[in-house]
Coordinates of C-alpha atoms in Angstrom, one line a residue:
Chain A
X16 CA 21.3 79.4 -10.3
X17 CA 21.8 75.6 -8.8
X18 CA 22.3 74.6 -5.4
X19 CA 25.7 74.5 -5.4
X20 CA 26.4 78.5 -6.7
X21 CA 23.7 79.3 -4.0
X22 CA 25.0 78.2 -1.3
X23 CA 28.8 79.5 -2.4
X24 CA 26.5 83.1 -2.6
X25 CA 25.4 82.7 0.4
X26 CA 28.4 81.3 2.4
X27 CA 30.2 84.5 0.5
X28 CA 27.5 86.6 1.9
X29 CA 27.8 85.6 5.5
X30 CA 31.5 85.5 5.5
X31 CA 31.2 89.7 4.9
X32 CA 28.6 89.9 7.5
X33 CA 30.0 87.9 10.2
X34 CA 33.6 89.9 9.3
X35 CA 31.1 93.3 10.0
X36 CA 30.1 92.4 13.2
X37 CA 33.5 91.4 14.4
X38 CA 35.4 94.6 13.0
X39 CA 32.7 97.1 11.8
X40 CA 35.4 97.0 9.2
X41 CA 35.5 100.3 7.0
X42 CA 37.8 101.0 3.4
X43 CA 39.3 104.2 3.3
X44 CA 40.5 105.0 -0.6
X45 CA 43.2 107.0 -0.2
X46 CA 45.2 106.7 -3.3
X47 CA 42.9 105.0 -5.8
X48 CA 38.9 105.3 -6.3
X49 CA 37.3 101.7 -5.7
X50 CA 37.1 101.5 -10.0
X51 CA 36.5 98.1 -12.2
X52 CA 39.8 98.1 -13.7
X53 CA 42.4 95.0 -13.5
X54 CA 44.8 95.7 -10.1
X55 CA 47.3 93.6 -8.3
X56 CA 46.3 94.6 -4.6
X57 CA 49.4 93.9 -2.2
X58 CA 49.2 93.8 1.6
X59 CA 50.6 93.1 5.0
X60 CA 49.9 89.9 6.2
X61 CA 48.6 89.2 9.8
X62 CA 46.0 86.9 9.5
X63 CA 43.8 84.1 8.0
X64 CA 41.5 87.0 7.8
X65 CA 43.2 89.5 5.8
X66 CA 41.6 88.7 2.5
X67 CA 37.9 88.4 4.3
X68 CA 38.8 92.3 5.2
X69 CA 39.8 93.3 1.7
X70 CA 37.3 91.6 -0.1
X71 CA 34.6 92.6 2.5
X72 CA 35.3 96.3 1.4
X73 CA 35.6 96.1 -2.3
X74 CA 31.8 97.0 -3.6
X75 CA 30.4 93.4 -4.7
X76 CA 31.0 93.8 -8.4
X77 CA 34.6 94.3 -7.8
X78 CA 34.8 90.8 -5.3
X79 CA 33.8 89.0 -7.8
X80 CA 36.6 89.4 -10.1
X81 CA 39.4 90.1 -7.3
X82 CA 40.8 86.6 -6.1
X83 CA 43.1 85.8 -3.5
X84 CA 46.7 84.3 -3.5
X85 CA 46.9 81.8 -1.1
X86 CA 49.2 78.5 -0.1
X87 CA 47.5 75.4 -0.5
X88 CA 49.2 73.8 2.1
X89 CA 46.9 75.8 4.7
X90 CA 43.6 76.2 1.9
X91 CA 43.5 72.7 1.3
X92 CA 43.8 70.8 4.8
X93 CA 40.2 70.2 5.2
X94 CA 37.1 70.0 3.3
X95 CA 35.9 73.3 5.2
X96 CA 38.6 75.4 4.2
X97 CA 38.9 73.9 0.7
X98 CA 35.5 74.7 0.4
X99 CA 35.6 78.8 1.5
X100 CA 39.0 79.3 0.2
X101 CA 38.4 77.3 -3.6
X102 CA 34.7 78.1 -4.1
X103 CA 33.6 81.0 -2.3
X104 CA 37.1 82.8 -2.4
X105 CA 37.8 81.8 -5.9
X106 CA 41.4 82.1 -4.4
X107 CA 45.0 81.3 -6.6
X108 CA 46.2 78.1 -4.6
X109 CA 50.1 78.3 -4.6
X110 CA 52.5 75.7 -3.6
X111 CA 54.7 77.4 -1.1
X112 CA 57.3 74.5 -1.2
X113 CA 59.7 75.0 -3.7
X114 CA 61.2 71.6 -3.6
X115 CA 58.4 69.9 -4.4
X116 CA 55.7 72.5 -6.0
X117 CA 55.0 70.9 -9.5
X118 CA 53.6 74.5 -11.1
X119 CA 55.1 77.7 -10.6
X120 CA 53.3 80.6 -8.6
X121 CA 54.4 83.3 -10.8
X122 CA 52.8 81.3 -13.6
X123 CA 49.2 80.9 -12.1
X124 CA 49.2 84.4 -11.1
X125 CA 49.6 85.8 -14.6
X126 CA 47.0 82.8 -15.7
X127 CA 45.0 84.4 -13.3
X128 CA 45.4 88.1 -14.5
X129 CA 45.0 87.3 -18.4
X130 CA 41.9 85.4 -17.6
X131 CA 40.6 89.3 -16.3
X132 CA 40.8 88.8 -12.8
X133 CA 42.0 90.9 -10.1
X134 CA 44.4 89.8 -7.3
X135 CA 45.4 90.0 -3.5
X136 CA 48.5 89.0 -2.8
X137 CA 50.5 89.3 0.8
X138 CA 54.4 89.6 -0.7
X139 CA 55.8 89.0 3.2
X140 CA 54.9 85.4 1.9
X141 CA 53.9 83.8 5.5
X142 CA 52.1 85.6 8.6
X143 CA 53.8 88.3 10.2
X144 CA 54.3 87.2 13.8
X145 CA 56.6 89.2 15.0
X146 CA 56.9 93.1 16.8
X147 CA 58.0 94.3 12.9
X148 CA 54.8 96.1 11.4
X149 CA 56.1 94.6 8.1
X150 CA 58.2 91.4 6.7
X151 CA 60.9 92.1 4.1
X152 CA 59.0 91.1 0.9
X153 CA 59.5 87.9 -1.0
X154 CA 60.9 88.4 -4.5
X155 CA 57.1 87.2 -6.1
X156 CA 56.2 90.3 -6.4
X157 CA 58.7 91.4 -8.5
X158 CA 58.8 89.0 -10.9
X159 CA 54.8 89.5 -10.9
X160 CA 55.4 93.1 -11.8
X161 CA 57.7 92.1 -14.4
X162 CA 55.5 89.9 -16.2
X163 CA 52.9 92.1 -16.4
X164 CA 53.9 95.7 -16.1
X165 CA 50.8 97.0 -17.2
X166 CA 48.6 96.3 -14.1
X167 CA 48.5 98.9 -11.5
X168 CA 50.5 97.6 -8.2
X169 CA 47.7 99.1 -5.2
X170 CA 49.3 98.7 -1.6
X171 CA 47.0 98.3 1.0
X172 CA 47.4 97.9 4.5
X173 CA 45.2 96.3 7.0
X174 CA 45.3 97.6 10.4
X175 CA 44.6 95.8 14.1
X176 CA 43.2 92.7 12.3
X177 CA 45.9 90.8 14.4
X178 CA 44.8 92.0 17.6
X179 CA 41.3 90.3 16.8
X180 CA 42.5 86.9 16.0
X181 CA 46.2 86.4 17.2
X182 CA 48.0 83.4 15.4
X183 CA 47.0 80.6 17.8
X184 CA 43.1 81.9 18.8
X185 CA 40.2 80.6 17.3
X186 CA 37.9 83.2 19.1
X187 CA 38.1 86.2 17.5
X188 CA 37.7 89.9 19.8
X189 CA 35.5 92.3 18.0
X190 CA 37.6 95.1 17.3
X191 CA 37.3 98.2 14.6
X192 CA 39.4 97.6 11.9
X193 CA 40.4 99.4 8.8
X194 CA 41.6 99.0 5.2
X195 CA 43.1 101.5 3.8
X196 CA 44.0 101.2 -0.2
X197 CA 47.0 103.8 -1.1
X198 CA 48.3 105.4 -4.6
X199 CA 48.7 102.0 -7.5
X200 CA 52.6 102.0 -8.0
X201 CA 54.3 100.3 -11.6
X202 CA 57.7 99.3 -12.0
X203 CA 60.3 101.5 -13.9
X204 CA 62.0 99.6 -17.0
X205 CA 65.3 100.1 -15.1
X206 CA 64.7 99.0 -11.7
X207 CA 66.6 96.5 -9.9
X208 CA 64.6 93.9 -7.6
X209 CA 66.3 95.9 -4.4
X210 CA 64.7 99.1 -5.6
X211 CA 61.4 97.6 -6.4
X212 CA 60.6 95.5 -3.6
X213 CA 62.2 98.4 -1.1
X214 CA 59.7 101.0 -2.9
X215 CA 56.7 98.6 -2.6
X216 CA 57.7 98.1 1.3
X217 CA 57.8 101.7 1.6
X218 CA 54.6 102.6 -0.1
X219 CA 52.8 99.9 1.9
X220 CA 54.4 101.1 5.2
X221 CA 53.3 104.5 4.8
X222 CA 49.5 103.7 5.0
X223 CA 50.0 102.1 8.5
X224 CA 48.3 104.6 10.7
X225 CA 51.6 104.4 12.9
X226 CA 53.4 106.0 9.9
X227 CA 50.9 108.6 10.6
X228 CA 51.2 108.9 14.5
X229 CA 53.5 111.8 16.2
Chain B
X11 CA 1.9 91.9 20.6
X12 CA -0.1 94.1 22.3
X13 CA -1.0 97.7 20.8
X14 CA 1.8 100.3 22.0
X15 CA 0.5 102.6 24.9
X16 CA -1.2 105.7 23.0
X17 CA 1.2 108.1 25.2
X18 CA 4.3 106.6 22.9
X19 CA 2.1 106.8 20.1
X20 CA 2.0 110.5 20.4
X21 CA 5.4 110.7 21.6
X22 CA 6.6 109.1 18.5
X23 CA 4.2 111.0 16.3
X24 CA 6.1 114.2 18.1
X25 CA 9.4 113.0 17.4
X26 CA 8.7 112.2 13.8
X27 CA 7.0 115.5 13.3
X28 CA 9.9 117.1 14.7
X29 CA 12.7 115.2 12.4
X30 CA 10.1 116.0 9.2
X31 CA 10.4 119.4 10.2
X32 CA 14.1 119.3 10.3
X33 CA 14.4 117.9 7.1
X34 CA 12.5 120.5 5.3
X35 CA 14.7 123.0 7.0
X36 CA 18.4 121.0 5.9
X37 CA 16.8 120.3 2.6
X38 CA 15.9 124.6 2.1
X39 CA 19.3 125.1 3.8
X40 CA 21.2 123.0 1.1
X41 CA 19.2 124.6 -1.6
X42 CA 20.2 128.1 -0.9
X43 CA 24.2 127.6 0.7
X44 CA 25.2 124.1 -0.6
X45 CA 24.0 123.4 -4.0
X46 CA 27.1 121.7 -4.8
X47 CA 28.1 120.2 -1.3
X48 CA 30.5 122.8 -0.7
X49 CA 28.8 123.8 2.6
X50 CA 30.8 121.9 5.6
X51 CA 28.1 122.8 8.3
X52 CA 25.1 122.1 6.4
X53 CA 26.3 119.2 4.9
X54 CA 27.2 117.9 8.6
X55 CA 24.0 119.3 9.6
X56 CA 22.0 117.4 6.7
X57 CA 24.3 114.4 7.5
X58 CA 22.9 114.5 11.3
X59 CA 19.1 114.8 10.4
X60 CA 19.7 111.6 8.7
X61 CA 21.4 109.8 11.2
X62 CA 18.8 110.7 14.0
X63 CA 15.9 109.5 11.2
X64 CA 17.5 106.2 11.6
X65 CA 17.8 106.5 15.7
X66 CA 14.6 107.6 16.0
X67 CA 13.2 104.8 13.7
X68 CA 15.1 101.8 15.7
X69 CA 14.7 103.5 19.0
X70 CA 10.6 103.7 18.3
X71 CA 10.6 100.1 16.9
X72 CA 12.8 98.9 20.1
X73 CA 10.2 101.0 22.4
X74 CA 7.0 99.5 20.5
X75 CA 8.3 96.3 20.8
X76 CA 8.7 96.3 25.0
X77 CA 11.0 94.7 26.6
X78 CA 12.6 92.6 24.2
X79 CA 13.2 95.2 21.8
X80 CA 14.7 97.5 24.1
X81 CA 16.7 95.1 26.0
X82 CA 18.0 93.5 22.1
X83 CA 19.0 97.1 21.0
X84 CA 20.6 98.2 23.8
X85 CA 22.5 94.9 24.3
X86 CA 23.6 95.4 19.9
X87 CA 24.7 99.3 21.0
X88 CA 26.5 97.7 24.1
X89 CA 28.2 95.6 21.9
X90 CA 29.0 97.9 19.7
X91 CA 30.5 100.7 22.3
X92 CA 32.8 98.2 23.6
X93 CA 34.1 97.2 20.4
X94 CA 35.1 101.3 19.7
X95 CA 36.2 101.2 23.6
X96 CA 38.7 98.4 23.1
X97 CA 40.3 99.5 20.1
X98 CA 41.2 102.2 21.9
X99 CA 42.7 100.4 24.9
X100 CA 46.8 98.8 25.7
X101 CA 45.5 95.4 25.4
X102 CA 47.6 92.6 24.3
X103 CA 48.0 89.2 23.3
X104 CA 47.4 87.9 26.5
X105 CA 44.2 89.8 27.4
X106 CA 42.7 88.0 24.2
X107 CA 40.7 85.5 26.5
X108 CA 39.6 88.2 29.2
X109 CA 38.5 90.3 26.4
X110 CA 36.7 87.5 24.5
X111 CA 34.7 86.9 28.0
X112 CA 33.7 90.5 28.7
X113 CA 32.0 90.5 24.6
X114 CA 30.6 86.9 24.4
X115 CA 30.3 86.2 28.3
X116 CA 30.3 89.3 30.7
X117 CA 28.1 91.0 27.9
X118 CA 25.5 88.5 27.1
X119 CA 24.9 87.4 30.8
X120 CA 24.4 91.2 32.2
X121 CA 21.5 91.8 30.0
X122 CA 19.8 88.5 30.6
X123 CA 19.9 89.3 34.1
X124 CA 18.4 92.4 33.4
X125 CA 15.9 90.6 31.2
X126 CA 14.8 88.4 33.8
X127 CA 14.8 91.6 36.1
X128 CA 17.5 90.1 38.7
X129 CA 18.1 93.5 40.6
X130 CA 19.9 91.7 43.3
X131 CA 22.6 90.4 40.5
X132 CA 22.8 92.1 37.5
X133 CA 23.9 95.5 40.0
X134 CA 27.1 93.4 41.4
X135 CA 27.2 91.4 38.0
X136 CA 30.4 93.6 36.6
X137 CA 31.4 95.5 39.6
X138 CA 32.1 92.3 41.6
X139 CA 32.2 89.5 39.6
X140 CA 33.7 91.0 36.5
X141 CA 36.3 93.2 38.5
X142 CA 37.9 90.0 40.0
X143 CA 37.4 87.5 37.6
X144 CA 38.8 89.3 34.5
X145 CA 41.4 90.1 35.9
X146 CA 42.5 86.0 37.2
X147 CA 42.0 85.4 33.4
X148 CA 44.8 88.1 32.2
X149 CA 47.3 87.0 35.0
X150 CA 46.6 83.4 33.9
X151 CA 48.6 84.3 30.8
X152 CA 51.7 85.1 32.5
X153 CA 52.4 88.5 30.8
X154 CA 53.0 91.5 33.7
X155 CA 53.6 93.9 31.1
X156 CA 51.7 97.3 32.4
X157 CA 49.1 94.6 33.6
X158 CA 47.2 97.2 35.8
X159 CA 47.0 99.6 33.2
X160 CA 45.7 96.7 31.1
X161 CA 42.7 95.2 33.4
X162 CA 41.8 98.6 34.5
X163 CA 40.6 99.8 31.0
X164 CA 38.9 96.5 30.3
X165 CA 37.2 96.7 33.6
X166 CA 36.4 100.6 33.5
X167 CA 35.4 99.3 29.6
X168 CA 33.0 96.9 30.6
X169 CA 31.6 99.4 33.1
X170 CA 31.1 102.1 30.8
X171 CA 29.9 100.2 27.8
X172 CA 27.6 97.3 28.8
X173 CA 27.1 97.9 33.0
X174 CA 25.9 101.6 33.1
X175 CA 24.5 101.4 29.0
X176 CA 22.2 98.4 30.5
X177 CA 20.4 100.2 33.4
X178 CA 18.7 101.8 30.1
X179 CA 16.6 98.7 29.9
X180 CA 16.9 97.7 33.7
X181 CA 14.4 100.9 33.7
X182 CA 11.5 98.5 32.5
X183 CA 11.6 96.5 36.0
X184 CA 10.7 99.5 37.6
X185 CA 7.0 99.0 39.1
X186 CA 5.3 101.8 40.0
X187 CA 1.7 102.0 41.2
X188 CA -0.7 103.9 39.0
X189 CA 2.3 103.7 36.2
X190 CA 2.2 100.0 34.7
X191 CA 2.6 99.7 31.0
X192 CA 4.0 102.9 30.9
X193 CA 7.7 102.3 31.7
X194 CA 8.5 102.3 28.0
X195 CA 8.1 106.0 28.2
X196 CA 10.9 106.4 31.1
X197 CA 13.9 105.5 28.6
X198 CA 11.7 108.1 26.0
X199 CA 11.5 110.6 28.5
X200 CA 15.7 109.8 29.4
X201 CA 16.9 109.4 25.8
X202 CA 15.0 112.6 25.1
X203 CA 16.1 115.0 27.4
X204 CA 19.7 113.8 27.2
X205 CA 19.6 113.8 22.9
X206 CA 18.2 117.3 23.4
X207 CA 20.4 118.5 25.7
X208 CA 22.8 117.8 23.8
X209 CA 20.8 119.3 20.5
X210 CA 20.1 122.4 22.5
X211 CA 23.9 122.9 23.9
X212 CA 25.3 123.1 20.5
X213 CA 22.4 125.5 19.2
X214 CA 22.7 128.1 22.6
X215 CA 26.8 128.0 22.4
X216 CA 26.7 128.6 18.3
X217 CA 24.0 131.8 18.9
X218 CA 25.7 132.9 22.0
X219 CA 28.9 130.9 23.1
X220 CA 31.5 133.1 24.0
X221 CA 33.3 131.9 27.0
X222 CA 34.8 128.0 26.1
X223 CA 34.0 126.0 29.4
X224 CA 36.6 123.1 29.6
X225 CA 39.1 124.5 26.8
X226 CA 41.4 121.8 26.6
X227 CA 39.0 118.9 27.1
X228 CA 36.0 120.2 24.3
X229 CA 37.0 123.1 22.2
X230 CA 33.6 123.8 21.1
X231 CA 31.8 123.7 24.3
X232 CA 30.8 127.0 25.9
X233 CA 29.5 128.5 29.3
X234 CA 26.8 130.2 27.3
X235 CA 26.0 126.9 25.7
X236 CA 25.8 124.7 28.7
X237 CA 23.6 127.0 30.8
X238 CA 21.3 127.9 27.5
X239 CA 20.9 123.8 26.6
X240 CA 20.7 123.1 30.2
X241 CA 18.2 125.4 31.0
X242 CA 16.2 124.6 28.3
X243 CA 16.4 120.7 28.3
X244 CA 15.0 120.9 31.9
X245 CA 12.4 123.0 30.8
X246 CA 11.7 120.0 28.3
X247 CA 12.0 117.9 30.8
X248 CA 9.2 119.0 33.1
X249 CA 7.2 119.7 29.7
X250 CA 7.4 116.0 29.1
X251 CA 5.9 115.2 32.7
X252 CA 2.7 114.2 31.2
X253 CA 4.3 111.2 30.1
X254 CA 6.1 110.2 33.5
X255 CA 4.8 109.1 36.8
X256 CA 6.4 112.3 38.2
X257 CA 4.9 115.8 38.9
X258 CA 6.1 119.0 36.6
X259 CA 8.5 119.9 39.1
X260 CA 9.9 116.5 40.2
X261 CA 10.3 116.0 36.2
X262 CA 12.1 119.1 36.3
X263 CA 14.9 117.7 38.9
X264 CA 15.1 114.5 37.5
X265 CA 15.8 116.3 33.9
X266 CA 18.3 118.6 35.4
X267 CA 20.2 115.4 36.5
X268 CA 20.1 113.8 33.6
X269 CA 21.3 116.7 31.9
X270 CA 24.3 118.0 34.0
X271 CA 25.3 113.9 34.6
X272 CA 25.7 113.8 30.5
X273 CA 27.4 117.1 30.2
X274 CA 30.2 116.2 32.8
X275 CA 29.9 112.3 30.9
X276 CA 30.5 113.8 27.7
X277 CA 33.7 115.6 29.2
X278 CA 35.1 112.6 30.6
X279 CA 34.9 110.7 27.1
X280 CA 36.2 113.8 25.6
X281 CA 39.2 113.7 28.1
X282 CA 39.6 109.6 27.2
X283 CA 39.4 110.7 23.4
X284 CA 42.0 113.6 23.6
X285 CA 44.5 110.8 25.4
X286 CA 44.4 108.7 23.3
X287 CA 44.8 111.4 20.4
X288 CA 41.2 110.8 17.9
X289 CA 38.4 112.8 17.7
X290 CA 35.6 110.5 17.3
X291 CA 35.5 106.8 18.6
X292 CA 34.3 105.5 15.5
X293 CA 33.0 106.1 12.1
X294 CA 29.4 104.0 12.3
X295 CA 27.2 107.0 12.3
X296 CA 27.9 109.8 9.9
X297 CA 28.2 113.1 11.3
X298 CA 28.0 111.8 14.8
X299 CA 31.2 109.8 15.0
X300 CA 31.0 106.4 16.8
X301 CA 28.3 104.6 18.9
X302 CA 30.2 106.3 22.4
X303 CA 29.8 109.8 20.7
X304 CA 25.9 109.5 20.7
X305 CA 25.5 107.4 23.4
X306 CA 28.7 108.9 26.5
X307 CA 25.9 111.2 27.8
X308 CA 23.3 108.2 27.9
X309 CA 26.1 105.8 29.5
X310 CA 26.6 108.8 32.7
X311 CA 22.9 109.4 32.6
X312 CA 21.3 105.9 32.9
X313 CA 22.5 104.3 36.3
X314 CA 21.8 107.7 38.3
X315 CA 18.4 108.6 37.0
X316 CA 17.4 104.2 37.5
X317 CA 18.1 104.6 41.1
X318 CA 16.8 108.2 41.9
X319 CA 13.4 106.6 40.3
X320 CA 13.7 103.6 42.1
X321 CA 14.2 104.6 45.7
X322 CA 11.7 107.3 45.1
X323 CA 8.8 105.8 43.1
X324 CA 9.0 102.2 42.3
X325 CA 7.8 99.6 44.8
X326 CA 10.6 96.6 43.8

């Protein structure tokens, strides 16, 4: 191993512990068993830290091969960032601005899943800000589905994440946090995008402990 | 690093004997009830030995290694108690900054104070200090929404978790003639009569409980089981004496205190718990629950049995 794939093994390795010791974070597989086969994992989208969480509790053979969506337009602003979300992330860089995006999302994502990999993607499409627990989904994850129905659809849903680092902070609070993986969904050969993405929202919505709450 | 006193030697020794006996008792248990895991109480039972294997090994380490180690892992369970406690609280967006002091100010300072043994500060630290200053941070903010609510759990937060969990420490400044060297062995001779009190409850109210005590608070706990653990964790208590500066009967009283203070703890966590609707405050420990579930009766414990030995046997 050279230099350079150390210290990505090692910046990957203190990412997960310093993302322990702020949220003791623990995955709960309540739909699916943490198995090595190909997923698109989908979920709500708080935080810069939402993909730390997910990939913190995916055992380490699974990490590997799971990489993040993620717009360049935040992952490439500095040489920090291009460094933890490009090298030790692995992640799926997307061009979020349609006017002038010269290669289409949709496009790298399946790149990305014939090559073998695994992927996280948030379909709210930006950070949820706001009192909702969840954004209406973009359409990406329908057409994702679409191109490749095979791949098991897995909703996951990261809880209190937002409390620890509200947009704005850059201290995080150490609070518990969970991750809770839920039953892999596939599109039907008849469904409309309405259906789809309202059957995706739901699935994902039902994992939020509040779902839960009396 | 000096050699550890040979009283914690054999305490230790006791303890591991103890846990090695337990084992071979889960291990015969699982044999003959649970070969398949199918057993709920002996696989929580079996789950417990191993959790208290790796108390016992951290607290022994913390203890052989004085006062740093004690004061570093009770400052890392602080830490950790607060971060079950605040999940658990109303806060919001603009508490962020009060709550970021209490864990990476309030937190840190308070233990160094009772590193450098600063009686005279580290008592006030969080009760004055704390208490008002938090408090100017959240109003800062501008948001009035149920802001009493909101700085009376952090501040009852901070109290819990890091003021009263840090007077387990504090009990090293303690000097008391005949005694020094030895003050290692009063947070033994605490953790050990509270953990068994608690041991000894749930063994007396599973033989004999009959009559629950505090029904809506803690299902499981009895009358029968607090008088039988009681009873019998004072009697350790004053068995332990050897190890203490205090007489068979003094040890006796201080154990009773410790016990009935962590019985009527544990209650008031319970009662916190059932409000805000969980069971256990966190998941770190299997078969225990969180940090708070092993350490509530600790928390209630600590403060009253520092200052009962302090006006009564130390010199400071």
């Amino acid at each position: 191993m050279g230099m350079r794939e150390a210290g990505i093994s090692l910046a990957g390795t203190l990412i997960v512990v310093f993302a322990r010791f702020i949220t003791a974070v623990r995955g709960r597989w309540d739909g699916v068993a943490p198995a090595e086969e190909q997923r698109i994992y989908f979920a709500n989208h708080a935080s810069h830290g939402d993909f730390v969480l997910i990939w913190t509790v995916l055992p380490r053979r699974m990490r590997f091969a799971t990489r993040p969506v993620a717009g360049s337009d935040y992952w490439l602003k500095s040489s920090l960032r291009r460094f933890i979300g490009r090298d030790v992330f692995n992640a799926v860089l997307i061009d979020r601005d349609r006017e002038r995006r010269t290669s289409d999302p949709i496009v790298q994502m399946t790149e990305a899943l014939d090559a073998g990999s695994s992927l996280i993607v948030f379909p709210e499409g930006t950070r949820n800000t706001t009192d909702a627990r969840l954004l209406p989904f973009k359409s990406g994850l329908f057409h994702l589905a679409q191109a490749r129905p095979n791949v098991a659809l897995v909703p996951v849903w990261i809880d209190n994440l937002n409390r620890v680092m509200p947009k704005g902070e850059f201290v995080p609070v150490p609070l518990i946090c969970t991750v809770t993986f839920g039953a892999a969904l596939s599109i039907a050969e008849t469904e409309t995008k309405q259906q789809f993405l309202a059957r995706a929202e739901a699935a994902l919505l039902a994992l939020s402990p509040k779902a839960s709450a009396p | 690093m000096t050699m550890p006193h040979p009283d914690l030697v054999a305490v230790l020794g006791c303890l591991l004997a103890v846990l090695v006996l337990a084992s071979a008792v889960g291990y015969v248990l699982q044999r003959r009830l649970s070969p398949d895991g199918s057993n709920a109480v002996v696989e929580n039972l079996n789950d417990r030995i191993r959790a208290w294997w790796i108390m016992v090994v951290l607290m022994g380490l913390a203890l052989i290694g004085g006062k740093t180690g004690v004061t570093l892992l009770f400052a890392f369970c602080s830490f950790a108690a607060l971060r079950e406690f605040i999940t658990l609280t109303n806060t919001r967006r603009a508490d962020h900054w009060a709550l970021a002091a209490g864990f990476f100010i309030m937190l840190p300072v308070q233990y160094y104070l009772i590193w450098i043994e600063w009686y005279g500060l580290y008592s006030i630290f969080i009760p004055v200090y704390a208490f008002l200053l938090m408090p100017i941070v959240a109003a800062a903010r501008g948001d009035t929404e149920h802001f009493l609510v909101r700085i009376a759990e952090v501040q009852w937060a901070l109290m819990i978790c890091v003021f009263c969990t840090s007077h387990v420490p504090a009990l090293l400044s303690l000097d008391i003639p005949g005694y020094q060297g030895r003050n290692v062995l009063l947070i033994a001779f605490l953790v050990i009569v509270v953990q068994m009190s608690d041991v000894l409850q749930y063994v007396w109210g599973k033989l004999l409980g009959r009559t629950k005590i505090a029904p809506r608070l803690s299902p499981s706990k009895t009358v029968e089981g607090f008088i039988g653990g009681a009873l019998s964790a004072t009697a350790v208590g004053a068995a332990l004496s050897w190890m203490t500066p205090f007489t068979p009967l003094q040890a006796a009283f201080l154990a009773l205190v410790i016990v009935l203070m962590g019985f009527f703890g544990g209650l008031v966590m319970s009662a916190i718990k059932r409000d805000r609707g969980i069971k256990d405050w966190g998941h770190l420990i299997a078969g225990h629950g969180g940090f708070l579930d092993r350490l509530d009766s600790v928390v209630f414990s600590a403060p009253i049995f520092f200052h009962l030995v302090r006006y009564g046997w130390s010199t400071t």
